[in-house]
Coordinates of C-alpha atoms in Angstrom, one line a residue:
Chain A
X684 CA -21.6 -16.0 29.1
X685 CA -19.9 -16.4 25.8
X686 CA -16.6 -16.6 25.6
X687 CA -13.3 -16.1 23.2
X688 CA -14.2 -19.5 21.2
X689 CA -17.5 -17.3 20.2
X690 CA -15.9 -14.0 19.6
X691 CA -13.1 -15.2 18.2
X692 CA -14.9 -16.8 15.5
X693 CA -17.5 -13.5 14.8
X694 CA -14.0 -11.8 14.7
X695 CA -12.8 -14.1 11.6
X696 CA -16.4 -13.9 10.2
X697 CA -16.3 -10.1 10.2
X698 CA -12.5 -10.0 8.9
X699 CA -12.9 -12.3 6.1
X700 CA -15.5 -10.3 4.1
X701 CA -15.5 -7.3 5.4
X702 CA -12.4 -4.6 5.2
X703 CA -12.0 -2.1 8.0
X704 CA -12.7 1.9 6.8
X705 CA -9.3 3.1 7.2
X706 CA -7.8 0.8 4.5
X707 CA -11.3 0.9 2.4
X708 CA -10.7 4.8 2.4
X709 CA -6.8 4.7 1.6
X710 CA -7.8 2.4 -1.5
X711 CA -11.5 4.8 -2.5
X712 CA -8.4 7.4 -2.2
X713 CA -6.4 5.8 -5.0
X714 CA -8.7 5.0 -7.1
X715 CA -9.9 8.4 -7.4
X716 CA -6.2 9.2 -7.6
X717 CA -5.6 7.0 -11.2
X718 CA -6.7 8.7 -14.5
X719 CA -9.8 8.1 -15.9
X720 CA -9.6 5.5 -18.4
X721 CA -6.4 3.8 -17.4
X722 CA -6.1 0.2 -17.0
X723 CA -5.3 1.2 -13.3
X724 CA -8.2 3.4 -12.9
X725 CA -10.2 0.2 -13.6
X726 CA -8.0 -2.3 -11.6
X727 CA -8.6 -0.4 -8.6
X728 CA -12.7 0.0 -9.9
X729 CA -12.7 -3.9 -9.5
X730 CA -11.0 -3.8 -6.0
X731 CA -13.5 -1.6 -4.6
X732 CA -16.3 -3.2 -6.5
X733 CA -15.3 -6.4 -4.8
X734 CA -15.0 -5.0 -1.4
X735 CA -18.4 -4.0 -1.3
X736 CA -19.4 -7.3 -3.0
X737 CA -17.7 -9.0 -0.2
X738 CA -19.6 -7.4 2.6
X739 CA -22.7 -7.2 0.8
X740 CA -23.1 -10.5 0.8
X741 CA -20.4 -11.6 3.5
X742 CA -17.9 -13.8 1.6
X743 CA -14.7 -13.7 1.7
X744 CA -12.9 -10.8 -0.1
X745 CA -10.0 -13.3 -1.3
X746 CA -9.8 -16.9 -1.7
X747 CA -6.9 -16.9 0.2
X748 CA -8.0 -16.5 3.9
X749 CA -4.6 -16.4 4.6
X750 CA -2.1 -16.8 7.5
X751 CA -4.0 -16.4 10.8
X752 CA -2.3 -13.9 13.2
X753 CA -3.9 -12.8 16.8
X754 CA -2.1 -10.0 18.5
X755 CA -3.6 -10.2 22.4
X756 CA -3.1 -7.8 24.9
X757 CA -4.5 -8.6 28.3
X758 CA -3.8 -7.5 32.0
X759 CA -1.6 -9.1 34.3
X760 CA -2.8 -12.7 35.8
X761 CA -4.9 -13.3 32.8
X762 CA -5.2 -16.6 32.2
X763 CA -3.5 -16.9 28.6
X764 CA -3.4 -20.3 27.8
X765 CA -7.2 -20.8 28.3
X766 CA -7.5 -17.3 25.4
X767 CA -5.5 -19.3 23.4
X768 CA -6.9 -22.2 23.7
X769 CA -10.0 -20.8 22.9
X770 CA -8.9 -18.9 19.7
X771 CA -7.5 -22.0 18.4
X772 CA -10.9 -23.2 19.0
X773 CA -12.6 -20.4 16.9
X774 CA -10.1 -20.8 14.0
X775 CA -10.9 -24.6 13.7
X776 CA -14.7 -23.8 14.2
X777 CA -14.5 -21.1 11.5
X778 CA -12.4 -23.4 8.9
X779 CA -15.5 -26.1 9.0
X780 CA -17.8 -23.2 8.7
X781 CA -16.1 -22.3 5.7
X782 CA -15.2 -19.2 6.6
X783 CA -11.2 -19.4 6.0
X784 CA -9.6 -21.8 3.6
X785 CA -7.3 -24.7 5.2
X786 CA -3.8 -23.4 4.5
X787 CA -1.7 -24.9 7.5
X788 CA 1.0 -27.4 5.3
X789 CA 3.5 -29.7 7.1
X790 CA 6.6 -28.9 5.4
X791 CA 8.2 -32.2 5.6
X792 CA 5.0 -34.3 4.7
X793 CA 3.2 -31.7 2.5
X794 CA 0.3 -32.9 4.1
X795 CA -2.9 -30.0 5.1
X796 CA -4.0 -30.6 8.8
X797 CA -7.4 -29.4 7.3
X798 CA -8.2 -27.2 9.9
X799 CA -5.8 -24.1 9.8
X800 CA -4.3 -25.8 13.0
X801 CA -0.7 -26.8 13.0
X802 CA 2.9 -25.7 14.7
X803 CA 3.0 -22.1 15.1
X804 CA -0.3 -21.9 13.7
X805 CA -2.8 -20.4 14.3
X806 CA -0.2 -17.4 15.8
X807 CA -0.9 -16.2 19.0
X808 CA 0.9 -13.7 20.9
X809 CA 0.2 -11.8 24.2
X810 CA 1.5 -8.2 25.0
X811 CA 0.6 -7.6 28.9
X812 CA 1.7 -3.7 29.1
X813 CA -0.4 -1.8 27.0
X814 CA -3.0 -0.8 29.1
X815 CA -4.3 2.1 26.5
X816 CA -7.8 0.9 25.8
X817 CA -8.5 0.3 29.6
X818 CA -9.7 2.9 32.1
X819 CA -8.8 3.0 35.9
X820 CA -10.0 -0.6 37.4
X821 CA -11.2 -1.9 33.9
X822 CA -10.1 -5.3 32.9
X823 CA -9.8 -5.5 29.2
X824 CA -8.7 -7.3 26.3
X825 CA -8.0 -6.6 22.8
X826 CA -7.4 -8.9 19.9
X827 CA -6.6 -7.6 17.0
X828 CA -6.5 -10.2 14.0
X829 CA -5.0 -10.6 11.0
X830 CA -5.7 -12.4 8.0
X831 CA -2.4 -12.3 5.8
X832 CA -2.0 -13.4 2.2
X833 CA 0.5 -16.2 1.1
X834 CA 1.4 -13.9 -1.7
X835 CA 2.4 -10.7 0.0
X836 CA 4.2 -13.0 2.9
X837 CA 6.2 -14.1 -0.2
X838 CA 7.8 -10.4 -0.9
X839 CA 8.9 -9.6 2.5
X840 CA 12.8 -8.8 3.0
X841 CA 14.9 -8.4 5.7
X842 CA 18.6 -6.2 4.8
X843 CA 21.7 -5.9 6.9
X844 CA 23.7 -2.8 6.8
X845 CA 25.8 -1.8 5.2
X846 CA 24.5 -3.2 1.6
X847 CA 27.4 -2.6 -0.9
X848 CA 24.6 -3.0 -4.4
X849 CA 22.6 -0.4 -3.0
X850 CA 25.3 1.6 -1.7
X851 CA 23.3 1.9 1.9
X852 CA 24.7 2.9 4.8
X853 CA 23.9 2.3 8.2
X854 CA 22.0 5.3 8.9
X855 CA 18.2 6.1 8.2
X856 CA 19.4 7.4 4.1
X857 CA 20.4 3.4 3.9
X858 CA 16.8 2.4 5.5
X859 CA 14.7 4.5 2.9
X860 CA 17.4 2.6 0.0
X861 CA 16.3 -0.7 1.2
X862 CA 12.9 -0.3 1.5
X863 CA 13.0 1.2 -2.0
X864 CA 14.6 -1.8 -3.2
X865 CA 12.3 -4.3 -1.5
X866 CA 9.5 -2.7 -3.2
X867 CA 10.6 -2.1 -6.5
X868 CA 11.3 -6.8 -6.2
X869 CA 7.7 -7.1 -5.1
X870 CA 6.7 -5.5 -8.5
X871 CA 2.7 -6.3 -8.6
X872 CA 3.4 -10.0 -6.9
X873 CA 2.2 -9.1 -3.6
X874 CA -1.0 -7.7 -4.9
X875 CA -0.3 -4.0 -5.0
X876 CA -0.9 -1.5 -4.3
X877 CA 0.2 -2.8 -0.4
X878 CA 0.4 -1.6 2.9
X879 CA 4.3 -1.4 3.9
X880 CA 5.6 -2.2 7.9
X881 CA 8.9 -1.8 8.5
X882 CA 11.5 -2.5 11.6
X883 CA 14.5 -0.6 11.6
X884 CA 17.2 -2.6 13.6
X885 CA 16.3 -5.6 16.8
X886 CA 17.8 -8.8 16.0
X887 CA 16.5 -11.1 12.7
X888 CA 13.8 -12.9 14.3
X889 CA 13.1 -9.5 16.5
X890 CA 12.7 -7.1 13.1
X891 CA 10.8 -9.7 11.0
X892 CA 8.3 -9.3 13.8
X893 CA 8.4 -5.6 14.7
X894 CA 7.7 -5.0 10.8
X895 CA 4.4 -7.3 11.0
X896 CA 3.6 -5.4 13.9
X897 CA 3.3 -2.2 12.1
X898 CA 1.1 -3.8 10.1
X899 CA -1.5 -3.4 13.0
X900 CA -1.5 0.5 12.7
X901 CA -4.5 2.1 11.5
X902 CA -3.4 3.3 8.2
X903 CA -4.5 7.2 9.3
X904 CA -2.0 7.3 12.1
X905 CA 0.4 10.0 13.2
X906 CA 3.9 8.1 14.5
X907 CA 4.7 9.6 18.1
X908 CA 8.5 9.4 17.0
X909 CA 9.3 12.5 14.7
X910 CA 12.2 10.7 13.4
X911 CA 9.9 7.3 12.6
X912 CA 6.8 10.1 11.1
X913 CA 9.8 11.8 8.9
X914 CA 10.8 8.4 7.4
X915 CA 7.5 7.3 6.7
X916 CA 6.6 10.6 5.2
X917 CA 9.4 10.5 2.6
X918 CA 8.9 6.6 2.1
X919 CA 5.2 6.9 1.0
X920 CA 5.7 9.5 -2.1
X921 CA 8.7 7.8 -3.1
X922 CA 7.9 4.6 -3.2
X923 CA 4.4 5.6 -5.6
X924 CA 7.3 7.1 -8.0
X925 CA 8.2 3.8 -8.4
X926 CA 5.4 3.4 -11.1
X927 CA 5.0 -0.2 -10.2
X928 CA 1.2 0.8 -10.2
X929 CA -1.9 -1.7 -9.0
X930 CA -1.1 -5.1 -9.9
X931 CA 1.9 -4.1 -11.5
X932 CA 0.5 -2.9 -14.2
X933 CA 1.8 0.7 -13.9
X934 CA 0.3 3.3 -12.5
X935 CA 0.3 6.4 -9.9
X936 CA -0.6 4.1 -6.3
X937 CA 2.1 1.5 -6.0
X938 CA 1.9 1.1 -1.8
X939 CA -1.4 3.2 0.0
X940 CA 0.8 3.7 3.3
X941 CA 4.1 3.0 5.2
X942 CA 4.1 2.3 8.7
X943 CA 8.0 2.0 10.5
X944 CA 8.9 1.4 13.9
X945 CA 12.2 0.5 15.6
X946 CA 14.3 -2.0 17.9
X947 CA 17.5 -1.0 19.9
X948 CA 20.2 -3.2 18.1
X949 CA 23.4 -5.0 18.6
X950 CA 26.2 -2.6 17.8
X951 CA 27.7 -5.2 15.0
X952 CA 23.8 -5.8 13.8
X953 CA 22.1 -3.8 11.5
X954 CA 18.6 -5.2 9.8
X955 CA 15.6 -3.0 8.2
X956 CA 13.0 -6.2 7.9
X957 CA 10.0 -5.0 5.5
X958 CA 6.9 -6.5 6.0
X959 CA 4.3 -6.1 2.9
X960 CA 0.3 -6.6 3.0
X961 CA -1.5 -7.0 -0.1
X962 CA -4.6 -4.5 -0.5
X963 CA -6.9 -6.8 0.8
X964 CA -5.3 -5.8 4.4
X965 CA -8.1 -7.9 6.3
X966 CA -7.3 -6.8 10.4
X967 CA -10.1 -6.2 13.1
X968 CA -10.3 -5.5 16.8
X969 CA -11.8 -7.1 19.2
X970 CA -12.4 -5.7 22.7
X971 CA -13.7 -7.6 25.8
X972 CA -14.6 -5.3 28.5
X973 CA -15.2 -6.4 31.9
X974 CA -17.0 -9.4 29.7
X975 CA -18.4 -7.7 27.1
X976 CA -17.1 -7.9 23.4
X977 CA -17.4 -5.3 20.8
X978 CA -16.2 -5.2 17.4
X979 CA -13.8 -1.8 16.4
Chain B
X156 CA -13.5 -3.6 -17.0
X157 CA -13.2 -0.7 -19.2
X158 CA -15.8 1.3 -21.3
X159 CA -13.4 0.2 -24.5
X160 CA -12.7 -3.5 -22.9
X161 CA -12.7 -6.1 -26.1
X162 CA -15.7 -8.8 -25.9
X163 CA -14.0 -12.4 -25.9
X164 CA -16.3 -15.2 -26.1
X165 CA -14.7 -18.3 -26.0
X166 CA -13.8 -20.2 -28.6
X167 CA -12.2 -17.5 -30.6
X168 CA -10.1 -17.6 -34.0
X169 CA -6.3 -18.0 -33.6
X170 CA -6.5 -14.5 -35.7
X171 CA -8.1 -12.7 -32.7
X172 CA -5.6 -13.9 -30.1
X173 CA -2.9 -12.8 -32.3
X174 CA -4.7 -9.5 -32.3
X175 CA -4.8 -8.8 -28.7
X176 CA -2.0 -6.8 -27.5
X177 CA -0.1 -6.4 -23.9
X178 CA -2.4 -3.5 -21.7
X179 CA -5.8 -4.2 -23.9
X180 CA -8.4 -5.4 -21.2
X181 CA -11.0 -7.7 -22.2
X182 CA -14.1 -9.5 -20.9
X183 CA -13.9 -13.2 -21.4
X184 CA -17.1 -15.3 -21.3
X185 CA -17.7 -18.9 -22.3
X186 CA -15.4 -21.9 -20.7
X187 CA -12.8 -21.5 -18.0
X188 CA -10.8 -24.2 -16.3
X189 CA -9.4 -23.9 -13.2
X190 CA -5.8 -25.9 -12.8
X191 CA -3.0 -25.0 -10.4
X192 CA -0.2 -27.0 -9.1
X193 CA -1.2 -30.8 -8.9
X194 CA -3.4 -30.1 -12.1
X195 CA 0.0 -28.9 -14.0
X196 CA 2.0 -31.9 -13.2
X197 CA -0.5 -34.5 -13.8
X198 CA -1.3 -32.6 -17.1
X199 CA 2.8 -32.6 -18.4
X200 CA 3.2 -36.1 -16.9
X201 CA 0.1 -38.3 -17.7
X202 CA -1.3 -36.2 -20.7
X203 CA -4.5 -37.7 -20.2
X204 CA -6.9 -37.6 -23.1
X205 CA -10.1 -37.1 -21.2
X206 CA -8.8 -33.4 -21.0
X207 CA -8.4 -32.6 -24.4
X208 CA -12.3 -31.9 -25.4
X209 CA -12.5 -29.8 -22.5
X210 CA -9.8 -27.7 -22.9
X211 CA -9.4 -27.0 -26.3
X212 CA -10.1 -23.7 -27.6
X213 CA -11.1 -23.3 -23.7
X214 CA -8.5 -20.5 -20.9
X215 CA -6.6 -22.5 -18.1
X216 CA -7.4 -20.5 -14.8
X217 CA -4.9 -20.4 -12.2
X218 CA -7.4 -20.3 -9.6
X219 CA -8.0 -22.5 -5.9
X220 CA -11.7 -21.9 -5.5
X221 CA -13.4 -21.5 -2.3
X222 CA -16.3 -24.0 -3.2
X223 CA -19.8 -24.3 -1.9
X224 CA -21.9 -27.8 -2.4
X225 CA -25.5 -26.8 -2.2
X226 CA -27.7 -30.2 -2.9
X227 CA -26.6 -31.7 -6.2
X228 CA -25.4 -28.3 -7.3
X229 CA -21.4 -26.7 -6.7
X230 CA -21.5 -22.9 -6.3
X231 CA -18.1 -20.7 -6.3
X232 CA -17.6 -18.7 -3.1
X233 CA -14.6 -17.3 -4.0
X234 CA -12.3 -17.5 -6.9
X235 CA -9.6 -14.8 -6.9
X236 CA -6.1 -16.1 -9.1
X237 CA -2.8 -17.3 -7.5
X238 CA 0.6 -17.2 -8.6
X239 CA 1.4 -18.3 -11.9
X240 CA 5.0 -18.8 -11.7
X241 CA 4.9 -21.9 -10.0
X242 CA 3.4 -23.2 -13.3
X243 CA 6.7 -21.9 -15.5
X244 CA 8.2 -25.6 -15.9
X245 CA 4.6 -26.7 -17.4
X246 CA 3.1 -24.4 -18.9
X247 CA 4.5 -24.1 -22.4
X248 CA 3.8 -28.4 -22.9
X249 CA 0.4 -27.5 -21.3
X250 CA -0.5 -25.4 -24.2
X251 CA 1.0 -27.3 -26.8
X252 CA -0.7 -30.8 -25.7
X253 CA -4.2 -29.5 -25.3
X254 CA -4.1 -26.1 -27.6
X255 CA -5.7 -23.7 -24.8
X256 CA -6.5 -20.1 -26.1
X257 CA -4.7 -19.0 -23.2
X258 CA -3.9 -18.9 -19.4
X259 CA -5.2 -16.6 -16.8
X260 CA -3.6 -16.0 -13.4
X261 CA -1.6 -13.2 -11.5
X262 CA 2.2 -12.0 -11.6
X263 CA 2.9 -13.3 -14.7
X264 CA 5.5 -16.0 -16.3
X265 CA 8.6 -16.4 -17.9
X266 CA 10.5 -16.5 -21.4
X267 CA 9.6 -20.7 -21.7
X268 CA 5.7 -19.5 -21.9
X269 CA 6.2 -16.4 -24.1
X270 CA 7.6 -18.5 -26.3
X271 CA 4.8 -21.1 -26.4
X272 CA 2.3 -18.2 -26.7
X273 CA 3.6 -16.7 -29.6
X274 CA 4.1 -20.5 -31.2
X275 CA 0.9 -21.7 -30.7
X276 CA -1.4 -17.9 -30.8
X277 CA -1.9 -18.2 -27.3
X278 CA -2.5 -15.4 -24.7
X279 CA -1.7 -14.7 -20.9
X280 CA -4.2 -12.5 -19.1
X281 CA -4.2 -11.1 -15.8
X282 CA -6.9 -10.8 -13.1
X283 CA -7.1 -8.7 -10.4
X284 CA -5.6 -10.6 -7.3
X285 CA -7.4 -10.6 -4.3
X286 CA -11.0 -10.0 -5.9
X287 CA -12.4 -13.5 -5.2
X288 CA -15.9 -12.5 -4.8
X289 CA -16.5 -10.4 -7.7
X290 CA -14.7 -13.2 -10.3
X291 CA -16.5 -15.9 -8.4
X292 CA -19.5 -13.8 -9.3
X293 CA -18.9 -14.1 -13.1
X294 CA -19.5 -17.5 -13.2
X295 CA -23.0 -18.3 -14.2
X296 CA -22.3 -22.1 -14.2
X297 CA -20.2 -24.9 -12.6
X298 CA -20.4 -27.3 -15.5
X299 CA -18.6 -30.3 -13.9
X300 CA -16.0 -30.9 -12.4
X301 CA -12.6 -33.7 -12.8
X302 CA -10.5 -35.2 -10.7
X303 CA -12.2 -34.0 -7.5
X304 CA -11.7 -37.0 -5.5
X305 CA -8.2 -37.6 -6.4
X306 CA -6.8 -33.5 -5.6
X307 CA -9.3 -31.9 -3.4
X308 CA -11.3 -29.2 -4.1
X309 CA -8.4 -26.5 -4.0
X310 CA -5.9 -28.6 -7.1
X311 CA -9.8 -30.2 -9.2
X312 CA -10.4 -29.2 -12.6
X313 CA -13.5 -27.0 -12.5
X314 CA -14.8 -26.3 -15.5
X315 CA -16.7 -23.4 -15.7
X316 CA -19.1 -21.2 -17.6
X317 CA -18.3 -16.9 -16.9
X318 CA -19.3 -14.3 -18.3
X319 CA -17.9 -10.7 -18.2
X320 CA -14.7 -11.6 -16.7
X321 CA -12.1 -9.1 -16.4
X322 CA -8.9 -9.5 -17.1
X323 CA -5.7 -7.2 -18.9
X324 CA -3.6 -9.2 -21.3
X325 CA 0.0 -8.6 -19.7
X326 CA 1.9 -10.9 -22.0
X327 CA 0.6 -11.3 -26.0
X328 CA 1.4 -13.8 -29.0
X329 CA 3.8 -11.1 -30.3
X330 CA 6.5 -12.0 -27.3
X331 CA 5.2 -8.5 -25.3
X332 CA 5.1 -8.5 -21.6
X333 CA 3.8 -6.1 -19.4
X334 CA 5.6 -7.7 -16.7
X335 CA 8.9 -6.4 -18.4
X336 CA 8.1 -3.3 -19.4
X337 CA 6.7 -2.2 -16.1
X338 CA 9.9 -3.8 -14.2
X339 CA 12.0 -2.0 -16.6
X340 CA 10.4 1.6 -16.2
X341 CA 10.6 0.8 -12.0
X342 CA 14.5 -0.2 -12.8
X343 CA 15.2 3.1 -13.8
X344 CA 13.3 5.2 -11.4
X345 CA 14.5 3.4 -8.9
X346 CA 18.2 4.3 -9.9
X347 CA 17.4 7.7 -9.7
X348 CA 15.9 7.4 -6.0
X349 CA 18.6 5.8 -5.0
X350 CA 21.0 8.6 -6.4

């Protein structure tokens, strides 16, 4: 039977060059959005022609492959060292294939392990309660990876509230200011037009997270929180007025969707963390059930 | 790019560089060299000579290629543009010492290269970030290809031959920068979002 060292690595192959339909249809949607004739009319002509380039003729949408993120949900008593084991496995085998550039750097040395193997890297990390994709007496796995660009990871932000510059409060009016803020910094840098998570409160580490996390969402999602689905639906329209535009280069599409959740926080502690993808939001899902994989 | 994009075949006159203007989009063909980090420091440091045929009259690409070796020949897999502000500290000497038409890469740089590029007629263009196959598909040749051994395929001097690359000039010889302008127009929206 094959196992997580084989899926793992179709996973990265189909990831790498090939973008999933929700995200291809938010950025179709935008470019049909920009005005004929406009330099971002035919910034976001080139994105799509390259999507469909990429798949085509499965190469890698971006030469940067990125950070390497698996989010694993499995049932109780799985055995999760021998998944990660494995996935580490797949990430090394894909690197030699070619498949994802080497971009794991000691910090200290400068020196590339070579094959996207490293501490911390590739990340893995297991959620054991949500049982959602499994029916009564199924045992099933999901992975769902991520392929993250070094130059969105640069323009994340984490606030603490109050913030005195932007005259934010702690209360969900001082949330939409810093998000508006964090945005308006990332000008084009992150590759815009991006794909925004945010984490409204948890402690530092906790909200860096929870904003990556959001990142998971299929971009056609309703939030289940009315007050979280209220936010998100104010953010998205006002962060396009922004005018930052694709690339930065002005224009009516500055972020294609905003996804927020939130973390019970210490009563002195008050972060929004913003998380920001660049277009090319590479994620897939795998699912293993009762030993067989499938591709979502 | 666009139906209206202006043809640049490389080598041009100093008189058409000086004619291109922040948000006109062109498609340059002819000789592109890839350079990023290592390349910029060994450029301002060593100045070698064995660089200055190749890159006169030639664009610097801020580019870390995904590259393929099939037999004797190197394709490009992937060949999107990085960063370019990491080159800031170098880039003005670099286009002094070796005369470059210009510099392609993403985000844009500071006030120490606008000034080079209006001393010297030089031009900063944009590419779309993130569209690593379709630039990789505009190069018809890898011509050779320097100091591989030395920086790894990633930091090497590819020297290339594209055609029909797309690009936006963002910052021109006349001290314009898109980069600015944009971030200036975002400044003031984003005071009135704020309220």
């Amino acid at each position: 039977m094959a196992g997580f060292v084989e899926w793992g690595l179709e996973l990265i192959r189909r990831t790498t060059s090939d973008l999933s339909p929700d995200v291809e249809a938010a950025i179709r949607a935008a470019r049909d959005r920009e005005d004929e004739g406009t330099t971002a009319r035919n910034v976001m002509d080139v994105i799509v022609r390259n999507v469909e380039l990429a798949r085509s003729g499965g190469t890698p949408i971006c030469q940067d492959t990125g950070l390497v993120g698996f989010f694993v949900h499995v049932p109780r008593g799985t055995d999760t060292e021998g998944i990660r084991a494995d996935l580490v496995e797949a990430v090394r085998r894909a690197t030699k294939e070619g498949l994802l550039r080497s971009n794991a750097v000691d910090p200290l040395t400068g020196r590339n392990s070579g094959d996207n193997v490293g501490a911390g890297l590739p990340y893995v990390a297991f959620d054991f309660d949500d049982a959602s994709e499994a029916g009564p007496g199924e045992a099933v796995v999901t992975v769902d990876l991520m392929l993250k660009g070094g130059g969105s990871e640069n323009v994340g932000a984490q606030y603490r509230l109050p913030d005195a510059t932007l005259k934010a409060g702690r209360d969900v009016r001082g949330v939409e200011k810093c998000v508006l803020d964090a945005i308006h910094k990332a000008q084009g840098f992150g590759c815009a037009p991006g794909i925004i998570g945010v984490c409204v409160g948890g402690d530092r580490a906790g909200s860096y997270a929870g904003a990556k996390k959001q990142l998971l969402r299929p971009l056609d999602d309703r939030n289940p929180d009315p007050d979280l689905a209220g936010l998100e639906e104010r953010l998205l329209p006002a962060l396009n007025e922004l005018g930052v535009g694709p690339m930065g280069f002005g224009g009516k599409t500055t972020v294609l969707a905003v996804k927020a959740g939130k973390l019970h926080r210490h009563p002195a502690s008050f972060f929004v963390s913003i998380a920001y993808c660049c277009w090319a939001d590479r994620r897939r899902r795998l699912v293993v059930r009762d030993g067989v994989a499938e591709l979502v | 790019m666009a139906k209206d994009a202006i043809r640049l075949d490389l080598p041009v006159s100093e008189e058409m560089l000086r004619s291109l203007r922040i948000g006109d989009e062109v498609l340059i063909g002819g000789t592109v060299v890839t350079a990023r980090d290592v390349a910029h420091k060994f450029m301002v440091e060593k100045k070698p000579e064995f660089l200055r045929p190749v890159l006169r009259g030639a664009v610097i690409y801020h580019c870390g290629p995904i590259m393929k070796r099939a037999g004797e020949e190197w394709k490009v897999i992937a060949a999107g543009p990085t960063t370019s502000s990491r080159e800031e500290p170098y880039q003005a000497d670099v286009i002094e010492t070796y005369r470059v038409a210009g510099v392609i890469g993403k985000g844009g740089m500071g006030e120490k290269t606008s000034a080079a590029l209006k001393q010297f007629g030089a031009v900063y263009f944009h590419a779309v970030g993130g569209a690593g196959t379709l630039l990789a598909a505009c190069v018809r040749r890898v011509r050779e290809v320097l100091m591989l051994d030395e920086f790894g395929a990633p930091e090497a001097f590819w020297v290339l031959d594209v055609a029909d690359f797309p690009a936006v000039v963002t910052m021109d010889s006349a001290g314009g920068s898109l980069h600015r302008e944009v971030l200036k127009a975002s400044e003031e929206r984003l005071k009135g979002l704020l309220g």
